[in-house]
Coordinates of C-alpha atoms in Angstrom, one line a residue:
M1 CA -64.0 57.6 39.1
P2 CA -64.2 57.8 35.3
V3 CA -66.9 59.9 33.8
W4 CA -68.8 60.2 30.5
C5 CA -67.8 63.2 28.4
C6 CA -69.5 64.0 25.2
R7 CA -66.4 65.3 23.4
C8 CA -64.2 62.4 24.6
S9 CA -66.7 59.8 23.6
L10 CA -67.1 61.4 20.2
A11 CA -63.3 61.9 19.7
G12 CA -62.8 58.3 18.6
H13 CA -65.7 58.6 16.2
F14 CA -64.3 61.8 14.6
R15 CA -60.5 61.3 15.1
N16 CA -60.0 60.8 11.3
Y17 CA -61.5 64.2 10.3
S18 CA -59.1 66.8 9.1
D19 CA -59.4 70.5 9.5
T20 CA -60.4 70.9 5.9
E21 CA -63.5 68.7 6.1
T22 CA -66.7 70.6 5.7
E23 CA -68.9 71.5 8.6
G24 CA -71.8 69.8 6.7
E25 CA -70.0 66.5 6.7
I26 CA -69.1 66.7 10.3
F27 CA -72.6 67.7 11.3
N28 CA -74.2 64.9 9.3
S29 CA -71.9 62.4 11.0
L30 CA -72.6 63.9 14.3
V31 CA -76.3 63.4 13.8
Q32 CA -75.7 59.8 12.7
Y33 CA -73.5 59.3 15.8
F34 CA -76.1 60.6 18.2
G35 CA -78.9 58.7 16.5
D36 CA -76.9 55.5 17.0
N37 CA -75.4 56.1 20.4
L38 CA -77.3 58.5 22.6
G39 CA -80.2 56.2 22.9
R40 CA -78.2 53.9 25.0
K41 CA -78.4 54.1 28.8
V42 CA -75.9 56.4 30.5
K43 CA -74.0 53.5 32.0
A44 CA -73.4 52.2 28.4
M45 CA -71.6 55.4 27.4
P46 CA -67.8 55.3 27.2
L47 CA -66.3 56.2 30.5
V48 CA -63.1 58.2 30.3
E49 CA -60.8 60.2 32.6
E50 CA -61.3 64.0 32.3
T51 CA -57.6 64.4 31.5
S52 CA -58.1 62.8 28.2
L53 CA -60.7 65.3 27.3
L54 CA -58.3 68.0 26.2
E55 CA -56.7 65.9 23.5
D56 CA -59.3 66.7 20.9
S57 CA -61.6 69.7 20.8
S58 CA -62.8 69.4 17.2
V59 CA -66.3 68.3 18.0
T60 CA -68.9 70.2 19.9
L61 CA -72.6 69.6 20.7
P62 CA -75.0 71.9 18.8
M63 CA -76.9 72.5 22.1
V64 CA -76.6 71.9 25.8
V65 CA -79.7 72.7 28.0
I66 CA -79.1 73.4 31.6
G67 CA -82.2 72.4 33.6
N68 CA -84.7 69.5 33.0
G69 CA -87.9 71.1 34.2
P70 CA -90.8 71.7 31.8
S71 CA -88.8 74.4 29.9
G72 CA -85.9 72.0 29.2
I73 CA -88.3 69.1 28.4
C74 CA -90.3 71.1 25.9
L75 CA -87.1 72.4 24.2
S76 CA -85.8 68.8 23.9
Y77 CA -89.1 67.7 22.4
M78 CA -88.8 70.3 19.6
L79 CA -85.1 69.9 19.1
S80 CA -85.8 66.2 18.6
G81 CA -87.7 67.0 15.4
Y82 CA -91.3 67.4 16.6
R83 CA -92.9 70.1 14.5
P84 CA -96.3 71.9 15.0
Y85 CA -98.6 72.4 12.0
L86 CA -102.1 73.9 11.8
S87 CA -104.6 71.1 12.0
S88 CA -106.6 70.6 8.8
E89 CA -110.0 71.1 10.6
A90 CA -108.8 73.8 13.0
I91 CA -110.4 77.3 13.1
H92 CA -108.8 79.6 15.5
P93 CA -111.3 82.0 17.3
N94 CA -109.0 84.9 16.5
T95 CA -109.9 85.5 12.9
I96 CA -106.9 87.7 12.1
L97 CA -104.4 85.1 13.5
H98 CA -106.3 82.3 11.7
S99 CA -106.0 84.1 8.4
K100 CA -102.2 84.5 8.9
L101 CA -101.9 80.8 9.7
E102 CA -103.8 79.9 6.6
E103 CA -101.3 81.8 4.5
A104 CA -98.6 79.2 5.2
R105 CA -100.6 76.1 6.3
H106 CA -98.1 73.9 4.5
L107 CA -95.3 75.1 6.8
S108 CA -94.7 74.2 10.4
I109 CA -94.9 77.0 12.9
V110 CA -91.2 76.7 13.4
D111 CA -90.6 77.7 9.8
Q112 CA -92.9 80.7 9.9
D113 CA -92.3 84.4 10.8
L114 CA -93.0 84.4 14.6
E115 CA -93.0 88.2 14.8
Y116 CA -95.6 88.4 12.1
L117 CA -97.8 85.8 13.8
S118 CA -97.4 87.4 17.2
E119 CA -98.3 90.9 16.1
G120 CA -101.4 92.3 17.9
L121 CA -101.8 89.4 20.3
E122 CA -102.2 90.1 24.0
G123 CA -101.8 87.8 27.0
R124 CA -100.4 87.3 30.5
S125 CA -96.8 87.1 29.4
S126 CA -94.5 89.9 28.3
N127 CA -92.9 87.7 25.7
P128 CA -94.8 87.8 22.4
V129 CA -93.8 84.2 21.2
A130 CA -95.0 82.9 24.6
V131 CA -98.4 84.5 24.0
L132 CA -98.5 83.2 20.4
F133 CA -97.8 79.6 21.3
D134 CA -100.2 79.7 24.2
T135 CA -103.0 80.9 22.1
L136 CA -102.3 78.2 19.5
L137 CA -102.3 75.5 22.2
H138 CA -105.1 76.9 24.4
P139 CA -107.2 79.3 22.3
D140 CA -109.0 82.0 24.4
A141 CA -108.0 80.2 27.7
D142 CA -108.0 83.5 29.6
F143 CA -111.7 83.9 28.8
G144 CA -112.6 80.7 30.4
Y145 CA -112.9 78.6 27.2
D146 CA -111.5 75.1 26.9
Y147 CA -111.0 75.0 23.1
P148 CA -108.8 72.3 21.7
S149 CA -105.4 73.2 20.3
V150 CA -105.3 74.2 16.7
L151 CA -102.0 72.4 16.2
H152 CA -101.1 68.9 15.4
W153 CA -97.5 67.5 15.8
K154 CA -95.4 65.6 13.4
L155 CA -92.0 63.9 14.1
E156 CA -89.6 64.9 11.4
Q157 CA -86.4 63.2 12.3
H158 CA -84.3 65.0 9.7
H159 CA -84.9 68.1 11.9
Y160 CA -83.2 66.5 14.9
I161 CA -80.6 68.8 16.5
P162 CA -78.2 66.8 18.8
H163 CA -78.4 68.1 22.4
L164 CA -78.1 67.1 26.0
V165 CA -80.4 68.2 28.8
L166 CA -78.7 68.3 32.2
G167 CA -80.6 68.2 35.5
R168 CA -80.0 67.6 39.2
G169 CA -82.8 65.2 39.6
P170 CA -85.3 63.3 37.4
P171 CA -87.0 65.1 34.4
G172 CA -89.6 67.5 35.8
G173 CA -87.1 69.7 37.8
A174 CA -88.5 71.5 40.8
W175 CA -91.9 69.8 40.5
H176 CA -90.4 66.8 42.2
N177 CA -89.7 68.9 45.3
M178 CA -92.9 70.8 45.8
E179 CA -95.2 70.4 48.7
G180 CA -97.8 67.8 48.0
S181 CA -100.7 69.1 50.0
M182 CA -101.4 72.1 47.7
L183 CA -103.2 72.2 44.4
T184 CA -101.4 73.7 41.5
I185 CA -102.3 77.3 40.5
S186 CA -103.0 76.3 37.0
F187 CA -105.4 73.8 35.5
G188 CA -104.0 70.4 34.6
N189 CA -104.4 71.0 30.9
W190 CA -102.4 74.2 31.2
M191 CA -99.5 72.2 32.8
E192 CA -99.3 69.7 29.9
L193 CA -96.6 69.6 27.3
P194 CA -97.2 69.2 23.5
G195 CA -98.3 65.8 22.2
L196 CA -99.6 64.3 25.4
K197 CA -102.8 65.5 27.0
F198 CA -102.6 65.6 30.7
K199 CA -106.3 64.6 31.1
D200 CA -105.6 61.4 29.1
W201 CA -102.6 60.6 31.2
V202 CA -104.1 61.3 34.6
S203 CA -107.3 59.4 33.8
S204 CA -105.3 56.3 33.4
K205 CA -103.7 56.8 36.8
R206 CA -106.7 57.6 39.0
R207 CA -110.4 57.0 38.7
N208 CA -111.9 60.1 40.3
L209 CA -111.1 63.5 38.8
K210 CA -112.3 66.1 41.3
G211 CA -112.0 69.1 39.1
D212 CA -109.3 70.4 36.8
R213 CA -106.6 71.4 39.2
V214 CA -104.2 68.8 40.3
M215 CA -101.4 68.0 42.9
P216 CA -97.8 68.9 42.2
E217 CA -96.7 65.2 42.5
E218 CA -99.0 64.3 39.7
I219 CA -97.5 66.9 37.5
A220 CA -94.0 65.7 38.4
R221 CA -94.9 62.1 37.4
Y222 CA -96.5 63.4 34.2
Y223 CA -93.3 65.2 33.2
K224 CA -91.1 62.2 33.9
H225 CA -93.5 59.9 31.9
Y226 CA -93.6 62.5 29.1
V227 CA -89.8 62.2 28.5
K228 CA -90.1 58.4 28.3
V229 CA -93.2 58.1 26.1
M230 CA -91.8 60.8 23.7
G231 CA -88.5 58.9 23.3
L232 CA -86.4 61.8 24.8
Q233 CA -84.5 59.8 27.4
K234 CA -81.4 59.7 25.1
N235 CA -81.1 63.4 25.5
F236 CA -81.3 63.6 29.4
R237 CA -78.7 63.2 32.0
E238 CA -79.7 63.2 35.7
N239 CA -77.7 63.9 38.9
T240 CA -75.6 66.5 37.1
Y241 CA -74.3 69.7 38.8
I242 CA -72.9 72.5 36.8
T243 CA -69.9 74.3 38.2
S244 CA -68.9 76.6 35.3
V245 CA -70.1 77.7 31.8
S246 CA -67.5 79.8 30.0
R247 CA -66.4 81.0 26.6
L248 CA -63.3 79.5 25.1
Y249 CA -61.1 80.9 22.3
R250 CA -58.5 79.2 20.2
D251 CA -55.3 80.8 18.9
Q252 CA -55.2 80.2 15.2
V253 CA -51.4 80.4 14.9
D254 CA -50.8 78.1 17.9
N255 CA -50.3 74.5 16.9
D256 CA -50.4 72.9 20.3
G257 CA -54.1 72.3 20.1
E258 CA -55.0 73.8 23.5
D259 CA -58.0 75.9 24.2
R260 CA -57.3 79.0 26.3
D261 CA -59.4 81.5 28.2
M262 CA -58.3 84.9 27.0
S263 CA -58.8 88.3 28.7
T264 CA -61.3 90.7 27.0
Q265 CA -58.5 93.3 26.4
H266 CA -56.2 90.7 24.8
L267 CA -59.0 89.5 22.6
Q268 CA -59.8 92.9 21.3
I269 CA -56.2 93.7 20.6
E270 CA -55.6 90.5 18.7
K271 CA -59.1 89.6 17.6
S272 CA -58.0 88.4 14.2
K273 CA -55.9 85.7 15.7
F274 CA -58.6 83.9 17.6
I275 CA -61.7 81.9 16.8
K276 CA -64.6 81.8 19.3
R277 CA -64.8 78.2 20.5
N278 CA -68.3 78.8 22.0
W279 CA -69.0 77.1 25.3
E280 CA -67.2 74.9 27.8
I281 CA -69.6 73.3 30.4
R282 CA -67.9 71.8 33.5
G283 CA -69.5 70.0 36.4
Y284 CA -69.9 66.7 38.1
Q285 CA -72.3 63.8 38.1
R286 CA -73.3 62.1 41.3
V287 CA -73.0 58.4 40.9
A288 CA -74.5 55.4 42.7
D289 CA -71.9 55.2 45.4
G290 CA -72.3 58.8 46.3
S291 CA -69.0 59.9 44.7
H292 CA -68.7 62.8 42.2
A293 CA -67.5 62.2 38.7
P294 CA -66.3 65.3 36.9
F295 CA -67.3 66.0 33.3
C296 CA -66.7 68.6 30.6
L297 CA -68.8 69.3 27.6
F298 CA -68.4 71.6 24.6
A299 CA -71.3 73.2 22.9
E300 CA -72.1 75.7 20.1
N301 CA -75.1 76.9 22.1
V302 CA -76.3 76.8 25.7
A303 CA -79.8 77.2 26.9
L304 CA -80.5 78.3 30.5
A305 CA -83.7 76.6 31.7
T306 CA -82.9 76.4 35.4
G307 CA -86.0 78.0 36.8
T308 CA -85.8 80.4 39.7
L309 CA -86.4 78.2 42.8
D310 CA -82.8 77.4 43.7
S311 CA -82.3 80.1 46.4
P312 CA -85.2 81.2 48.6
G313 CA -85.4 84.9 49.2
R314 CA -84.2 86.1 52.6
L315 CA -85.1 89.1 54.8
E316 CA -81.4 89.6 55.7
I317 CA -82.3 90.5 59.3
E318 CA -81.1 89.5 62.8
G319 CA -82.1 86.0 63.9
E320 CA -83.2 84.7 60.5
D321 CA -81.0 81.6 60.8
F322 CA -82.7 80.4 64.0
P323 CA -84.1 76.9 63.5
F324 CA -87.7 78.0 64.0
V325 CA -87.5 80.2 60.9
F326 CA -88.3 78.3 57.6
H327 CA -87.7 79.6 54.1
S328 CA -89.7 77.1 51.9
M329 CA -93.1 75.6 51.7
P330 CA -91.8 72.0 51.8
E331 CA -90.0 72.7 55.1
F332 CA -93.1 74.2 56.7
G333 CA -95.4 71.5 55.3
A334 CA -93.1 68.8 56.7
A335 CA -93.3 70.5 60.2
I336 CA -97.1 70.6 59.9
S337 CA -97.5 67.0 58.7
K338 CA -95.2 65.7 61.5
G339 CA -97.4 67.3 64.1
K340 CA -94.6 69.6 65.4
L341 CA -97.0 72.6 65.5
R342 CA -100.1 70.7 66.6
G343 CA -101.7 72.2 69.7
K344 CA -99.4 75.2 69.8
V345 CA -101.0 78.3 71.4
D346 CA -98.5 80.7 69.9
P347 CA -99.1 81.6 66.2
V348 CA -97.0 80.9 63.2
L349 CA -95.6 84.0 61.5
I350 CA -96.0 83.9 57.6
V351 CA -94.2 86.6 55.7
G352 CA -95.1 87.4 52.1
S353 CA -98.1 88.3 49.9
G354 CA -97.7 85.9 47.0
L355 CA -99.3 82.5 46.2
T356 CA -96.7 80.5 48.1
A357 CA -97.4 82.6 51.2
A358 CA -101.1 82.0 50.6
D359 CA -100.4 78.3 50.4
A360 CA -98.7 78.4 53.8
V361 CA -101.7 80.3 55.3
L362 CA -104.1 77.7 54.0
C363 CA -101.8 74.9 55.2
A364 CA -101.7 76.3 58.8
Y365 CA -105.4 77.4 58.8
N366 CA -106.6 73.9 57.7
N367 CA -104.5 72.4 60.4
N368 CA -105.9 74.7 63.1
V369 CA -102.6 76.5 63.6
P370 CA -103.1 80.2 64.3
V371 CA -101.5 82.6 61.8
I372 CA -99.9 86.1 61.9
H373 CA -99.6 87.2 58.2
V374 CA -97.1 90.0 57.6
F375 CA -96.7 91.7 54.2
R376 CA -95.4 95.1 53.0
R377 CA -98.1 96.0 50.6
R378 CA -101.5 97.6 51.1
V379 CA -104.4 95.1 50.6
T380 CA -105.7 97.4 47.8
D381 CA -102.5 97.2 45.9
P382 CA -103.5 96.4 42.3
S383 CA -100.3 94.4 41.7
L384 CA -101.3 91.7 44.3
I385 CA -101.6 88.4 42.5
F386 CA -105.0 87.8 43.9
K387 CA -106.3 90.6 41.8
Q388 CA -105.4 88.6 38.7
L389 CA -107.2 85.4 39.6
P390 CA -110.9 84.8 38.8
K391 CA -112.8 84.1 42.0
K392 CA -114.7 81.1 40.6
L393 CA -111.5 79.4 39.5
Y394 CA -109.4 80.0 42.6
P395 CA -111.8 80.2 45.6
E396 CA -109.2 79.2 48.2
Y397 CA -106.8 82.0 47.3
H398 CA -109.7 84.5 47.4
K399 CA -110.5 83.1 50.8
V400 CA -107.0 84.1 51.9
Y401 CA -107.3 87.5 50.3
H402 CA -110.6 88.1 52.0
M403 CA -109.0 87.3 55.3
M404 CA -106.1 89.6 54.5
C405 CA -108.6 92.5 53.9
T406 CA -111.1 91.8 56.8
Q407 CA -109.0 90.3 59.6
S408 CA -106.2 92.9 60.0
Y409 CA -104.6 93.9 63.2
S410 CA -105.7 97.0 65.1
L411 CA -104.4 98.6 68.3
D412 CA -107.7 98.3 70.1
S413 CA -108.0 94.5 69.4
N414 CA -106.0 91.4 70.2
L415 CA -104.8 88.8 67.8
L416 CA -107.7 86.8 66.3
S417 CA -107.8 83.2 67.2
D418 CA -107.2 81.8 63.7
Y419 CA -105.7 84.5 61.5
T420 CA -104.6 88.1 61.7
S421 CA -103.1 90.1 58.9
F422 CA -100.5 92.9 59.2
P423 CA -100.6 94.9 56.0
E424 CA -97.8 97.4 55.4
H425 CA -95.6 95.8 58.1
H426 CA -92.1 94.2 58.0
V427 CA -90.1 92.0 60.3
L428 CA -87.3 93.8 62.1
S429 CA -85.7 90.8 63.8
F430 CA -86.2 87.3 65.3
K431 CA -85.1 86.6 68.9
S432 CA -83.7 83.4 70.4
D433 CA -86.7 83.1 72.7
M434 CA -88.9 82.7 69.6
K435 CA -90.2 86.2 69.6
C436 CA -90.3 88.6 66.6
I437 CA -90.4 92.3 66.3
L438 CA -92.7 93.8 63.7
Q439 CA -92.7 97.4 62.5
N440 CA -95.4 99.3 60.5
I441 CA -94.8 102.2 58.0
S442 CA -95.3 104.7 60.9
G443 CA -92.4 103.1 62.8
L444 CA -94.6 101.6 65.5
K445 CA -93.1 98.3 66.8
K446 CA -94.8 95.2 68.1
I447 CA -93.4 92.1 69.7
F448 CA -95.1 88.6 69.4
K449 CA -94.2 85.2 70.7
L450 CA -94.2 82.5 67.9
S451 CA -94.3 78.8 67.4
A452 CA -92.6 79.1 64.0
A453 CA -91.9 81.5 61.2
V454 CA -92.1 81.0 57.4
V455 CA -90.4 83.6 55.1
L456 CA -91.9 83.2 51.6
I457 CA -90.9 86.3 49.6
G458 CA -89.8 84.8 46.4
S459 CA -86.7 83.0 45.2
H460 CA -83.6 83.5 43.0
P461 CA -82.0 81.2 40.4
N462 CA -78.5 79.8 41.2
L463 CA -76.4 81.0 38.3
S464 CA -73.1 80.7 40.1
F465 CA -71.7 78.8 37.2
L466 CA -71.8 81.9 35.0
K467 CA -69.5 84.9 35.3
E468 CA -70.8 87.6 37.7
Q469 CA -73.4 85.1 38.9
G470 CA -75.3 85.8 35.6
C471 CA -76.1 89.3 36.7
Y472 CA -74.7 90.8 33.5
L473 CA -77.4 89.1 31.5
G474 CA -80.3 90.9 33.2
H475 CA -82.0 94.2 32.3
N476 CA -80.2 95.7 35.3
S477 CA -76.7 94.2 35.3
S478 CA -76.0 95.5 38.9
Q479 CA -78.8 93.3 40.4
P480 CA -79.3 89.5 40.7
I481 CA -81.5 87.8 38.2
T482 CA -85.1 87.5 39.4
C483 CA -88.3 86.4 37.6
K484 CA -90.2 89.6 38.1
G485 CA -87.8 92.3 39.0
N486 CA -84.8 91.6 36.8
P487 CA -85.3 88.8 34.2
V488 CA -82.6 87.9 31.7
E489 CA -82.8 90.3 28.8
I490 CA -83.5 88.3 25.6
D491 CA -84.4 88.9 21.9
A492 CA -88.1 88.7 21.9
Y493 CA -88.4 86.2 19.1
T494 CA -85.3 84.0 19.4
Y495 CA -84.8 84.0 23.3
E496 CA -81.1 84.6 22.7
C497 CA -79.5 86.7 25.4
V498 CA -79.0 90.3 24.3
K499 CA -75.7 90.5 26.0
E500 CA -74.3 87.1 25.1
A501 CA -74.5 85.5 21.6
N502 CA -75.3 81.7 21.5
L503 CA -76.6 81.8 25.0
F504 CA -80.4 81.4 25.4
A505 CA -82.7 81.6 28.3
L506 CA -86.3 80.5 28.8
G507 CA -89.0 79.9 31.4
P508 CA -88.9 81.8 34.7
L509 CA -85.5 83.3 34.0
V510 CA -87.2 85.5 31.3
G511 CA -90.4 86.1 33.4
D512 CA -92.5 83.2 32.3
N513 CA -93.4 81.5 35.6
F514 CA -96.5 79.6 34.2
V515 CA -96.0 76.4 32.3
R516 CA -98.5 77.7 29.8
F517 CA -96.1 80.4 28.6
L518 CA -92.6 78.9 29.0
K519 CA -93.4 76.6 26.1
G520 CA -93.0 79.6 23.8
G521 CA -89.3 79.7 24.7
A522 CA -88.8 76.3 23.2
L523 CA -90.5 77.5 19.9
G524 CA -88.3 80.6 19.8
V525 CA -85.0 78.8 20.4
T526 CA -85.8 76.0 18.0
R527 CA -86.7 78.4 15.2
C528 CA -83.5 80.3 15.8
L529 CA -81.3 77.2 15.6
A530 CA -83.2 75.8 12.6
T531 CA -82.8 79.1 10.8
R532 CA -79.1 79.3 11.4
Q533 CA -78.6 75.7 10.4
K534 CA -80.3 76.4 7.1
K535 CA -78.1 79.4 6.5
K536 CA -75.0 77.3 7.1
Q537 CA -76.2 74.6 4.7
H538 CA -77.1 77.1 2.1
L539 CA -73.6 78.7 2.4
F540 CA -72.1 75.2 2.2
V541 CA -73.9 74.5 -1.0
E542 CA -72.9 77.9 -2.5
R543 CA -69.3 77.1 -1.8
G544 CA -69.5 73.8 -3.7
G545 CA -69.4 71.5 -0.7
G546 CA -65.6 71.3 -0.4
D547 CA -64.2 74.7 0.1
G548 CA -63.5 74.5 3.8
I549 CA -65.7 75.1 6.8
A550 CA -68.6 77.5 6.2

């Protein structure tokens, strides 16, 4: 089946441009083209065969965003020209930060020195721009205050940077697949995106607000609605699956017009003969009849906003693939809701010490399903997530932590009727007769009969479309990318990958799991692109507007 392709659909619009036309003229026309055409529905876009794609490679998108969760949505919002300014009546409780903001009140935050503004700020993210943006949107939130944002937003359409956001499902990403029975870890207003208060939106959808924490399905609907109400639909494409993202180079002396992948050694030998052609993004789009329509896009920049929920972590032990072993909360929640574990005498084994494992404990406990809870850490380990959550705000998680501490297994007692914890234990294997073998740090083994098992030990992003599965982008290039242990290594203020120019990463890929903090990535990326665009325009003016491509 034919497929939309950005470069092909633009080729007709740009086919009369010569190589000597300036980048400024091409860019302005590109902005005009996207303003006129990207607002149409996907089905209205020109449908072309992929083979025609290689006929013209002169036009690229300034940005392609891979992932349409809150990170990708917020980045699209800012790339669309929305700019944050200090509100006229706002007074930030941090007096030093407020005085800095006052120095350039007439400028949007995007046009200010983010390193200067971030200096001295502390927060629950290791990324300084994330902490800065969070304290501007939610001043002193970690101290329990609900101060209003000190920012107001303006739509400045001349700042629009053409881009596409590609996602497998509807805008909102993984939030559409989360188990609906659990409350979110964050308050509703911490989950909101700029320009649309979550409380205002949710109050129009339901009458009774029983507290500040909300269900994941409400968050998913909010994100989907946000894209629509902010006029961002023209930038989003659903049902897209990325198969490769690679660098292309063009031979300057070759007149056949073909792009070629070149070996690193060859490039270094004949570096002067080649121009970096930035990124080629290939994949397919699932269409209504279930078929796959291939596509190919070209971009100056790519932003990775995939999140890290693609591949659940595995124990890599014997018997882990038996059907009674689950690896996600939705799988386990579905088994509970369908009554498959109701009335079972044998316990459910839950492996993990994070919040998702705690959710599973609560889900089983509230449905009268007995639990064996296994985790490797000591209950006094200061790095346990429960140590970072205020008791008053998260009573259910502290209930789980209290049980972890007080209802642990001992040799002189049997399993408790509702819940038994096994600190400093790990699972050795699962057996076909639904038994598991546990081992403690002393090497002592125990065997238990189960009704089911749930392994919830984190997850990994699927970056199979990148070379080396994206491992080379991490702090430790020999290990897979993970949110906590090995995030993508980025410039602290631009979110550009340290090991790959013009490739950006944000959200969980760089360690920001909370929506509160991933919005900082959108600010950093937008400022970086806007700054580079200004430099190009300045260089273009200096050259007199007709001296070739800047």
